[in-house]
Coordinates of C-alpha atoms in Angstrom, one line a residue:
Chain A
X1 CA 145.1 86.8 64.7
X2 CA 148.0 89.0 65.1
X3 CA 146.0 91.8 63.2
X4 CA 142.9 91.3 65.3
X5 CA 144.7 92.1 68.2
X6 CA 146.7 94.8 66.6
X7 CA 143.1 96.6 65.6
X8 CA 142.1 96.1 69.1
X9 CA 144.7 97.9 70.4
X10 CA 144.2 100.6 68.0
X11 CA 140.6 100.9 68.3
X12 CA 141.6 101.4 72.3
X13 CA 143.8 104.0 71.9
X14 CA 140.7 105.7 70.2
X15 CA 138.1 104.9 72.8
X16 CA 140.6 106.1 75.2
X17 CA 139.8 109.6 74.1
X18 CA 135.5 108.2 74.5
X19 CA 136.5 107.5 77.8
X20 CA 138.2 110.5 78.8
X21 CA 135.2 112.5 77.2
X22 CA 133.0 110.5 79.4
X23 CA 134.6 111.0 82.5
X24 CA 135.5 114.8 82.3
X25 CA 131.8 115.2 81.1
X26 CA 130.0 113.5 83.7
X27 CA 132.5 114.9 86.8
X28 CA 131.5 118.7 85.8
X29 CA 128.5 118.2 84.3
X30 CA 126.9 116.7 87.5
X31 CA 127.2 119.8 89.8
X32 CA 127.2 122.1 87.2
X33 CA 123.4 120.6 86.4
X34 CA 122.8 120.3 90.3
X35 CA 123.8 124.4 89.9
X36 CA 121.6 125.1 86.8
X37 CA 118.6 123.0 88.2
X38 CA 118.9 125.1 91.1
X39 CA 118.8 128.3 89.0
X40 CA 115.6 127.3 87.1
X41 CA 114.3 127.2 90.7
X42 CA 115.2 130.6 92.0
X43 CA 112.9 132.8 92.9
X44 CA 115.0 135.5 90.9
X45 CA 113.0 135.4 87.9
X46 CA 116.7 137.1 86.0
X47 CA 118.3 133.4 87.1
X48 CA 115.3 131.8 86.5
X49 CA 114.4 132.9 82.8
X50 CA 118.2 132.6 82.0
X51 CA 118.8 129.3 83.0
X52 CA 115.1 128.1 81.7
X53 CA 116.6 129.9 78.2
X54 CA 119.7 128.4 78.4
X55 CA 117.9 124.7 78.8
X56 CA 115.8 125.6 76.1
X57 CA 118.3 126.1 73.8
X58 CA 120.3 123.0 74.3
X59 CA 117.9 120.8 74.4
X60 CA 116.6 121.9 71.5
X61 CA 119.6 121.9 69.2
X62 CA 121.5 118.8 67.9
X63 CA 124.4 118.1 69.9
X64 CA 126.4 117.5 66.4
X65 CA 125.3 121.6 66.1
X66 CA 127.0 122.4 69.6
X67 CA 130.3 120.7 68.8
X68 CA 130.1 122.8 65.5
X69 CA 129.6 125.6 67.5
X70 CA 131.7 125.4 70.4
X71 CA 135.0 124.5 67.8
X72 CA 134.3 127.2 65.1
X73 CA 132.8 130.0 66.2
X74 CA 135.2 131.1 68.6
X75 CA 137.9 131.4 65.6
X76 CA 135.4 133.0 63.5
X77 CA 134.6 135.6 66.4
X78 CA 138.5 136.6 67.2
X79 CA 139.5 136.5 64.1
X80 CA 141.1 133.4 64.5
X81 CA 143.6 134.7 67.2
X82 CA 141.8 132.0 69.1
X83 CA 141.6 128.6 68.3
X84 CA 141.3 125.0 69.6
X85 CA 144.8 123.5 69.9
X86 CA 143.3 120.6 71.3
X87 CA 140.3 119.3 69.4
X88 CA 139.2 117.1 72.7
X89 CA 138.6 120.3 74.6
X90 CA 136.4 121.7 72.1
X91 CA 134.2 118.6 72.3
X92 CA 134.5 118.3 76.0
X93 CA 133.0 121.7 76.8
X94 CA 129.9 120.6 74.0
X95 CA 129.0 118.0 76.1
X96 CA 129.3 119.4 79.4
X97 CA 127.3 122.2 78.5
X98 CA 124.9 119.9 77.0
X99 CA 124.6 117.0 79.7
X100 CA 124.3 119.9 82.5
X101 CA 121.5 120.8 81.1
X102 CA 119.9 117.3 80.5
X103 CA 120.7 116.7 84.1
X104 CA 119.5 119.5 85.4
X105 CA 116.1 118.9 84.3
X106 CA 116.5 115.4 86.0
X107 CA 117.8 116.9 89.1
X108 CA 114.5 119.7 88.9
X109 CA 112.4 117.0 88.5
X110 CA 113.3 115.0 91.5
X111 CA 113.5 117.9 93.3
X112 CA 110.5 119.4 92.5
X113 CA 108.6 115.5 93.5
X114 CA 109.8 115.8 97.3
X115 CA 106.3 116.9 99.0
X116 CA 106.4 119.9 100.7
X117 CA 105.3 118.2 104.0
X118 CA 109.0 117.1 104.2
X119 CA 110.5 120.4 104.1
X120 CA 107.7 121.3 106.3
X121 CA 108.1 118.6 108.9
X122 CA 111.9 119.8 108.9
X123 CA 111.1 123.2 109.6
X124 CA 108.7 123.0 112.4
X125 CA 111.8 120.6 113.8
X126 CA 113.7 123.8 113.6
X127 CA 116.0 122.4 111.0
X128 CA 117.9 124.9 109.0
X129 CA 117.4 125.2 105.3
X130 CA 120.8 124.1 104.3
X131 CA 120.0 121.0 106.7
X132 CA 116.9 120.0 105.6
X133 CA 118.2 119.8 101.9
X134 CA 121.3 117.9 102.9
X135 CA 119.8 115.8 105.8
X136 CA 116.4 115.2 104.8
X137 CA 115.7 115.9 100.7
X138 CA 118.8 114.4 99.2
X139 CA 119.1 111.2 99.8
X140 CA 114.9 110.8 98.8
X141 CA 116.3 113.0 95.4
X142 CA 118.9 110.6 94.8
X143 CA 116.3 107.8 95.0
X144 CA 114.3 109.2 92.6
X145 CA 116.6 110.0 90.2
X146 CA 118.7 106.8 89.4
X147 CA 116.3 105.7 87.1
X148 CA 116.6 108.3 84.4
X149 CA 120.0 109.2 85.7
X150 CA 121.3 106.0 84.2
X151 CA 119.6 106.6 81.2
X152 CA 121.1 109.7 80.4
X153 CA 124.6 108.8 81.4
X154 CA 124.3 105.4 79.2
X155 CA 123.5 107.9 76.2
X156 CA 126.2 109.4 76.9
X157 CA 128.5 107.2 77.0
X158 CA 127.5 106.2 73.1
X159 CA 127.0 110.1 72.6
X160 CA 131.1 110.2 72.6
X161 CA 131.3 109.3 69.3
X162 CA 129.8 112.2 68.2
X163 CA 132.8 113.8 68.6
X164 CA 134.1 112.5 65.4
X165 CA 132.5 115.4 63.8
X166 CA 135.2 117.9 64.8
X167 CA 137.9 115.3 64.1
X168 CA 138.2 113.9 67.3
X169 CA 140.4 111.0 67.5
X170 CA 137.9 108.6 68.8
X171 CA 137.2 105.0 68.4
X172 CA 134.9 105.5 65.5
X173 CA 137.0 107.4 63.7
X174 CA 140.1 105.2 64.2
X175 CA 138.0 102.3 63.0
X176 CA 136.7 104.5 59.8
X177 CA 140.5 104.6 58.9
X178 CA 140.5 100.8 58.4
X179 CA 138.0 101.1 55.4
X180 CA 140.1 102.3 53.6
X181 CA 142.4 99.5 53.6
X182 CA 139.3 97.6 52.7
X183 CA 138.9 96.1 56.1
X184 CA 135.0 97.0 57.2
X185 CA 134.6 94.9 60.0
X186 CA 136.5 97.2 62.7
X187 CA 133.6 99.1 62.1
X188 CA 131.0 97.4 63.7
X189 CA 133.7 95.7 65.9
X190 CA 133.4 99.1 67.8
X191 CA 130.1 98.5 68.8
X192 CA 131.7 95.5 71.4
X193 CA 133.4 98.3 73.2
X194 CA 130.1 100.1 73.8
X195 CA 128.4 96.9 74.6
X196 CA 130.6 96.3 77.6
X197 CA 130.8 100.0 78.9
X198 CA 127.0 100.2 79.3
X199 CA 127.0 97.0 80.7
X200 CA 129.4 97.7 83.5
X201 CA 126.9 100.9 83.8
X202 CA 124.3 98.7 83.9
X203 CA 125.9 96.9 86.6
X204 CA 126.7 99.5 89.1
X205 CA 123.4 101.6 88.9
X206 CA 121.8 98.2 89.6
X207 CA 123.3 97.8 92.6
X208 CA 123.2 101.6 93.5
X209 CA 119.4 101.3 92.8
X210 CA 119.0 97.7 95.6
X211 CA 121.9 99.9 98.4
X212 CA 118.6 102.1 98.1
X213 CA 115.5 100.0 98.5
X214 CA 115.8 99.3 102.0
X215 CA 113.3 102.3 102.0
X216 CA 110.5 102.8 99.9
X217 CA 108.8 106.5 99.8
Chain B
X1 CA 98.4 137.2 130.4
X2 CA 98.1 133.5 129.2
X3 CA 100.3 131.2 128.6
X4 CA 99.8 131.2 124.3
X5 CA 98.5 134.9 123.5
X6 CA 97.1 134.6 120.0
X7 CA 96.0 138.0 118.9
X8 CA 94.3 139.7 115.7
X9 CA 95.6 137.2 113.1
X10 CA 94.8 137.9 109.6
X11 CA 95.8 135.8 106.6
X12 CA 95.2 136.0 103.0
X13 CA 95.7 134.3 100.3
X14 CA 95.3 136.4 97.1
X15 CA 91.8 138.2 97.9
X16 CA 90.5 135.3 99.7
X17 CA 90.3 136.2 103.1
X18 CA 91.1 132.9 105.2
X19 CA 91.3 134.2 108.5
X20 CA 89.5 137.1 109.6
X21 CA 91.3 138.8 113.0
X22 CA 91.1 135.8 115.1
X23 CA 92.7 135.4 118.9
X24 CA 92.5 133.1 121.2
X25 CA 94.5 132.1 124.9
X26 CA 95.3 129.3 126.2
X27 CA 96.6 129.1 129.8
X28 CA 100.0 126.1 130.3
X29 CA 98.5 122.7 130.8
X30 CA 95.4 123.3 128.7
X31 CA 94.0 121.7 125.4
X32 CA 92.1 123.5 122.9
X33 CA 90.5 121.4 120.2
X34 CA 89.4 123.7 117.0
X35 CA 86.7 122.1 115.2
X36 CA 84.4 123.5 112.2
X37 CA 84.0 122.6 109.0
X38 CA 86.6 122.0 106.3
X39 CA 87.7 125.5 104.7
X40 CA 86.6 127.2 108.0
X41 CA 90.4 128.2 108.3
X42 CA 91.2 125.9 111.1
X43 CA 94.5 124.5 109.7
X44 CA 95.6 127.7 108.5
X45 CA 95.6 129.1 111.8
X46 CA 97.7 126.1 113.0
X47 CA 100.1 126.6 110.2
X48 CA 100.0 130.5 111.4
X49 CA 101.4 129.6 114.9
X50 CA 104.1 127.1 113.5
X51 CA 105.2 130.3 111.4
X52 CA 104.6 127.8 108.2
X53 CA 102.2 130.9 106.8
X54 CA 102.7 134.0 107.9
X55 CA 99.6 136.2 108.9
X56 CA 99.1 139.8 107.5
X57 CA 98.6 141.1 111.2
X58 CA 98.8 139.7 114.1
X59 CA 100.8 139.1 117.5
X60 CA 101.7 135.5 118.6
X61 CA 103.3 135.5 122.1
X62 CA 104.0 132.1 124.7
X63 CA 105.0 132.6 128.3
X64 CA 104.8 136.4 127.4
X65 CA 107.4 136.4 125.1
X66 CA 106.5 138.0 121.7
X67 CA 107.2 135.4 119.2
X68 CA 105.2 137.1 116.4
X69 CA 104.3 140.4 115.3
X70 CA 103.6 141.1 111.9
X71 CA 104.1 144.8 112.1
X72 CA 107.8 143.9 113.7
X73 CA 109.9 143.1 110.8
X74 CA 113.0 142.0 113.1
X75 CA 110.2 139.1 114.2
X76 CA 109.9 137.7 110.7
X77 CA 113.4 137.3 109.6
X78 CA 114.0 133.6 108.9
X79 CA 116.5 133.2 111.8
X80 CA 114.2 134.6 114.6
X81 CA 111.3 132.4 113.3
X82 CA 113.5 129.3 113.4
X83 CA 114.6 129.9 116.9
X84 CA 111.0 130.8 118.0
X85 CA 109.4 127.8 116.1
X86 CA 111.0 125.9 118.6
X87 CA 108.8 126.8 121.3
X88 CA 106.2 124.8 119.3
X89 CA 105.5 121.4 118.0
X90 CA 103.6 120.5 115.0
X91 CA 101.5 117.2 114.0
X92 CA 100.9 116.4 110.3
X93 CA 97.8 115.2 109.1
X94 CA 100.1 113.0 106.8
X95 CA 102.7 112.4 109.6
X96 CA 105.6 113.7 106.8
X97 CA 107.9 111.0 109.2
X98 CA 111.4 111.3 107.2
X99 CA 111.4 108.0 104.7
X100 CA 115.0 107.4 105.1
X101 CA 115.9 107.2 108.7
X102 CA 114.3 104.5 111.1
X103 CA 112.1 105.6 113.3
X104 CA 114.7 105.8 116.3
X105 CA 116.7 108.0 113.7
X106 CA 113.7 110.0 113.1
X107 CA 113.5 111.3 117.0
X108 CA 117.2 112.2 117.4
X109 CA 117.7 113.5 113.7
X110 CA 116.5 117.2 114.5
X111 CA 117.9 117.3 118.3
X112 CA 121.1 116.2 117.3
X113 CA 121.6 118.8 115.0
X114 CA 120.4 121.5 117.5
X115 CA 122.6 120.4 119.9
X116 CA 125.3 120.5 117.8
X117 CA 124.0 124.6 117.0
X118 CA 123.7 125.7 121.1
X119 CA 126.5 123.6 121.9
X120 CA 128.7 126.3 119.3
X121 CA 126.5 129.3 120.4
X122 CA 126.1 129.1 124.2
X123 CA 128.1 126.2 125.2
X124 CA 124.8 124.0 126.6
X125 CA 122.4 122.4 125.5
X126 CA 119.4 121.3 127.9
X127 CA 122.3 121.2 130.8
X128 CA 124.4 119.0 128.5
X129 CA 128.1 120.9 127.8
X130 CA 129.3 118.2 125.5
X131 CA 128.7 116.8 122.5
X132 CA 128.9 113.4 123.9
X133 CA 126.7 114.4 126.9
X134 CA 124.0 115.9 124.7
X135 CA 123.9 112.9 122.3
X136 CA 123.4 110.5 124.8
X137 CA 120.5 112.6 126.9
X138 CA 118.6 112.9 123.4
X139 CA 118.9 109.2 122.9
X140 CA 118.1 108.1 126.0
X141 CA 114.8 110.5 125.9
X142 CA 114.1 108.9 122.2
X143 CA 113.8 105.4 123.6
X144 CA 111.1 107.2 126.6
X145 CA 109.5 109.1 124.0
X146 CA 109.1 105.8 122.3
X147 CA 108.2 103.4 125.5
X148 CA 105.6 106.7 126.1
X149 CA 103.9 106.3 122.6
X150 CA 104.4 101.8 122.8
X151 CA 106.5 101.8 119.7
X152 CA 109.7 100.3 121.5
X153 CA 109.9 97.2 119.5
X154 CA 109.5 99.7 116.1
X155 CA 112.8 101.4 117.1
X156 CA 115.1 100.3 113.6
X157 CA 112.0 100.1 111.6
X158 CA 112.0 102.2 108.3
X159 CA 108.3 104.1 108.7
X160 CA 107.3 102.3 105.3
X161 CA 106.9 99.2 107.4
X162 CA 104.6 100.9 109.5
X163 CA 101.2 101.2 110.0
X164 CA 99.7 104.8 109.3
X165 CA 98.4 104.7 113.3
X166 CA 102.1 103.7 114.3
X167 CA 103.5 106.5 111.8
X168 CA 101.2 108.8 113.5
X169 CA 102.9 108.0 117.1
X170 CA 106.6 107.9 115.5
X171 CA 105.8 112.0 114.6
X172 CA 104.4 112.5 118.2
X173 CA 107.3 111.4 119.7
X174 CA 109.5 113.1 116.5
X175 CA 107.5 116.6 117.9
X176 CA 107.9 115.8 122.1
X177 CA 111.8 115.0 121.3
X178 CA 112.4 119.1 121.3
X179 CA 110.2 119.5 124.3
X180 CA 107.9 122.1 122.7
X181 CA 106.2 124.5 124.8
X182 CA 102.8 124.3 122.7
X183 CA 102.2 120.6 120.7
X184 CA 99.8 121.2 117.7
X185 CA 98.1 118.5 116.2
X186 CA 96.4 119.0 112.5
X187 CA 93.7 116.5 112.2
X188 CA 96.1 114.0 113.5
X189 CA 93.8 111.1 112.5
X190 CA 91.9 112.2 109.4
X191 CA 94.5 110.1 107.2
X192 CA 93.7 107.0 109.1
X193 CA 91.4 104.0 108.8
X194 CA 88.9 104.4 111.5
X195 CA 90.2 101.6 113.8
X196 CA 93.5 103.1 113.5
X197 CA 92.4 106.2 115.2
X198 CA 91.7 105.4 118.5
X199 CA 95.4 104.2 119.4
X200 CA 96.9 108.1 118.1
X201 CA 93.5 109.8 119.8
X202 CA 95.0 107.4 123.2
X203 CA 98.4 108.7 122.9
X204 CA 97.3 112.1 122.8
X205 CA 95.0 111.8 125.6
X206 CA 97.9 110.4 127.4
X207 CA 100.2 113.4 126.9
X208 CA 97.8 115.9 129.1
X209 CA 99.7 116.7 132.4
X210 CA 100.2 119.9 133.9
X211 CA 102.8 121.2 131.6
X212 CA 101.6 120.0 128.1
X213 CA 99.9 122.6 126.1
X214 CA 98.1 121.3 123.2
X215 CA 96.0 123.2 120.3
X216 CA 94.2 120.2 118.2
X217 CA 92.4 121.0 114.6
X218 CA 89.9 117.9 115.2
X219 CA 86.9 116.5 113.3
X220 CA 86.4 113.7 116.1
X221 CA 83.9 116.1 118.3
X222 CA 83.9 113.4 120.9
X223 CA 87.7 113.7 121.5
X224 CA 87.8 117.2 121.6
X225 CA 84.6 116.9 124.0
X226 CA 86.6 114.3 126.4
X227 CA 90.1 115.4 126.1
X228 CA 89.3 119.3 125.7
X229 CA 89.7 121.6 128.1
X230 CA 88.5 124.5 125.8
X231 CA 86.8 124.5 122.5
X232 CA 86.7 127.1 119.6
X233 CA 84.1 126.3 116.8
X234 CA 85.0 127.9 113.5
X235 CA 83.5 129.3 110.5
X236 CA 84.6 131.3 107.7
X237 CA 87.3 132.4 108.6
X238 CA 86.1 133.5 111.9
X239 CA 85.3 132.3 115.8
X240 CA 82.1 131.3 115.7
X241 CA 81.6 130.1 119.5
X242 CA 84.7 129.0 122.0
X243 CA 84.1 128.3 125.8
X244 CA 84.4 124.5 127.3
X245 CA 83.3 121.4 125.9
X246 CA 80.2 121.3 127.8
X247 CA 79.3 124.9 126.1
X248 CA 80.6 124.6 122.7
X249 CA 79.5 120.7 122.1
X250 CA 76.3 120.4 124.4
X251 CA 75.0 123.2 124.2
X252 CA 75.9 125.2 121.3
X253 CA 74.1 128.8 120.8
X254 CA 75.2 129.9 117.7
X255 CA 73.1 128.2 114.9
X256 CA 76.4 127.8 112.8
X257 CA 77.6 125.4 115.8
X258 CA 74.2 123.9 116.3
X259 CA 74.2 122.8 112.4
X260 CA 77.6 121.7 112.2
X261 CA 77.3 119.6 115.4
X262 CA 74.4 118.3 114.2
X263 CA 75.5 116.7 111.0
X264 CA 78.0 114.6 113.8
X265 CA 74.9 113.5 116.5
X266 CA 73.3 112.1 113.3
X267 CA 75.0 109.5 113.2
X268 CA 76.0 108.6 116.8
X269 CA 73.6 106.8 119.5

C-alpha cells in the first residue's frame, strides 16, 4: 500500500509538468489562433497566403516532428550557441504553435458560419465594426464552437504526453522508469490520471454548452 | 428638391449590369412600393441606399443633404457612411433579429451604443446630456415601439420563441428605435407563411403619418396599391413605369408592367 501511494505521488510530480503544458498551451494558443484565424481572413492576400501556409504546414506534420523540430534545430542552426535549458519550453512552444493553428481553423469556421445578414442588420443600425464583432458575432461564435472546441482541447490534454519524445519529465515517462524495476502496472495506471482530467473537461464544457442554450440560432 | 433625391445609380456586379442609371424622389411622408420581378434589381437598389452596395455612379441625397456620391471619395469612407446610414432604416426579408439578446434587448442594443458615441462627441444625444438620461429615453421609446407593433408581452422573449410574423415586427421596431429619416422594407413578408403576412403588412400600414418615409421592395401588388402613395415598376435593371398606384397597377402602359401584373390578377377575384 505504502508503495502505491509512493508511485502516485511520483507519477504526480510527472503529470504536474502535463498539466503545466496544458495550461500554458491553451492560455496562448487561444488568442494566438483567434489572431491567425483572423489572418487566414484578411483581405491582404500576403497575411492571407502566410497564415493559410503556416496552417498547412502544421496540420500536416506529426506533432512528435514539431517537438523534434522546435528542440533541435535551433542548436543545429547557431551552432549550438543556443540551446534549450529547459526541455519544457521547447515542448511548450510545439504545442502552442500547433494548437493555434488547430484552433484557428475552429475559430474560421465558426466565424465564417455567422450569416452575413447579422453583420448586415448591425450595420444598417449604424453599429461600428469593432461593435458588431464584439456585441453581436461573438457570443453566436462562441456558441458554435464549443462543440469541437472541446474536442480539440480534450486531445490535448492526452497530446501532453507526447512530450516524452524530447525527454520531458512527464507522467509517462516517470511511469516508464518503473519498468525497469519490473513493475509494469504504473504504466497503464497513468491512464487514471487522464481519465479524470477529461472528465472534469467534460464536465465544465457541459455546463458551458446548457449556460448557452437559452438561445437557439 | 424632394425629400430622398436618388439620382443616376449604377451598379455592377462583375459585367452584369444590375442597375442601369436609375433615380427616383420621394417627397417626406410618402411610400414608394418597388415591385417587378425577381432579378429586376429591386433589392439591390434598396441595399444601394442603405450603403450595404455601393453603386458605380450615382448621388443619394435626403433633406438635401448629399449623403452619396460616388465620384466624391470623402462620401464613401467607412466613417461618413456609418454616420449617414443613420438617416435610414432597413427591413430584412429574413428579419436578421440578433439571436442572443431578447427582443427588448434587440431595440435598445444599437441606440445605447450610439448614445454612448454622441454623448463623447457632442455632449447630446436626442436632447439627452447624460448617459443616464439617454438610457432611459431609449428604453422608454423601446416599450412604445413595442406597444406600436403589439409585441408588449414578447418584451424578454429570445426571438427563437417567436413566430416569423412576430420576428418581422421585433426588426420594425429594432429599425424605428433610431428614428430613421427613410424606413426601407425588402420584401418584408416574402419569408412568411401567408397568414403571417397580413399582421407585418398591418404594422406597416400603421406607420404612414406625415413624417414617415417608406421605400418597400414588395411582391404583394395589393399592398403596395393600398398603402402606396407612389409606385415604380421594375425590369432589368431599369424603371420600367412609376407614377401612383392607380397608374402603375390599374392601368399599366408599358407591356412589361401589363405582363407582370398580369401573372398576379390571375389568380385574384
Amino acid at each position: 500500500m505504502e508503495q502505491f501511494w509512493n508511485i502516485t505521488f511520483q507519477l504526480l510530480e510527472g503529470f504536474k509538468e502535463n498539466c503545466i503544458l496544458f495550461g500554458v498551451t491553451l492560455l496562448v494558443a487561444l488568442p494566438l489562433g483567434l489572431l491567425i484565424s483572423m489572418g487566414s481572413m484578411s483581405k491582404i492576400l500576403p497575411i492571407k497566403a502566410f497564415c493559410r501556409t503556416v496552417v498547412w504546414i502544421i496540420r500536416g506534420t506529426p506533432l512528435m516532428l514539431q517537438l523534434f523540430v522546435v528542440y533541435y534545430i535551433p542548436p543545429l542552426l547557431t551552432d549550438g550557441s543556443f540551446k534549450f535549458s529547459d526541455r519544457l519550453s521547447a515542448a511548450i512552444i510545439a504545442f502552442v504553435i500547433n494548437y493555434a493553428a488547430y484552433f484557428s481553423e475552429i475559430y474560421r469556421g465558426g466565424i465564417e458560419s455567422i450569416p452575413k445578414g447579422q453583420y448586415e442588420a448591425g450595420y444598417v443600425l449604424g453599429m461600428k465594426k469593432s461593435q458588431i464583432f464584439f456585441k453581436v458575432v461573438l457570443l453566436q461564435v462562441v456558441k458554435r464552437i464549443v462543440a469541437p472546441m472541446s474536442n480539440e482541447i480534450i486531445t490535448l490534454v492526452k497530446d501532453t504526453s507526447l512530450a516524452r519524445v524530447i525527454a520531458v519529465g512527464e507522467i509517462l515517462k516517470n511511469a516508464e522508469q518503473f519498468t525497469k524495476q519490473g513493475l509494469i502496472w504504473p504504466l497503464f495506471y497513468t491512464g487514471a490520471f487522464f481519465l479524470i482530467f477529461c472528465g472534469v473537461l467534460t464536465l465544465l464544457f457541459r455546463f458551458i454548452e446548457r449556460r448557452l442554450d437559452y438561445y437557439k440560432g | 428638391m424632394a425629400f430622398l433625391e436618388v439620382q443616376n445609380i449604377q451598379k455592377s456586379f462583375g459585367k452584369t449590369e444590375v442597375l442601369k442609371n436609375i433615380g427616383f424622389s420621394l417627397e417626406k411622408g410618402e411610400v414608394l412600393a418597388i415591385i417587378g420581378s425577381s432579378g429586376s434589381g429591386k433589392t439591390t437598389l434598396l441595399r444601394c441606399i442603405n450603403f450595404l452596395e455601393t453603386p458605380q455612379h450615382g448621388v443619394i441625397s435626403v433633406g438635401g443633404e448629399v449623403l452619396f456620391d460616388a465620384d466624391d471619395p470623402s462620401k464613401i469612407k467607412e466613417k461618413e457612411i456609418r454616420k449617414n446610414r443613420l438617416h435610414f432604416g432597413m427591413v430584412f426579408q429574413q428579419f436578421n433579429l440578433f439571436p442572443q439578446y431578447t427582443v427588448f434587448d434587440n431595440l435598445v442594443l444599437a441606440p445605447k451604443l450610439l448614445a454612448k458615441e454622441k454623448l463623447k462627441e457632442n455632449g447630446a444625444y436626442f436632447g439627452a446630456t447624460s448617459y443616464k438620461n439617454a438610457v432611459a429615453a431609449i428604453e422608454a421609446e423601446a416599450a412604445q415601439l413595442l406597444k406600436k407593433v403589439g409585441l408588449t408581452e414578447k418584451s424578454d422573449e429570445y426571438p427563437c420563441n417567436l413566430s416569423g410574423g412576430q420576428q418581422q415586427r421585433v426588426a420594425i421596431a429594432r429599425a424605428l428605435a433610431l428614428h430613421p429619416d427613410v424606413l426601407c422594407f425588402d420584401e418584408p413578408t416574402s419569408a412568411l407563411d401567408p397568414e403571417l403576412t397580413g399582421e407585418v403588412l398591418n404594422v406597416i400600414k400603421g406607420l404612414k403619418s406625415s413624417d414617415s418615409t417608406m421605400v418597400v421592395v414588395t411582391h404583394e401588388i395589393s399592398f403596395a396599391h393600398d398603402v402606396a402613395d407612389k409606385v415604380i415598376f421594375m425590369a432589368d435593371g431599369v424603371i420600367e413605369e412609376e407614377g401612383t398606384p392607380q397608374q402603375v397597377i390599374e392601368n399599366p402602359k408599358s407591356p412589361r408592367t401589363q405582363a407582370f401584373l398580369s401573372r398576379f390578377n390571375q389568380y385574384s377575384d
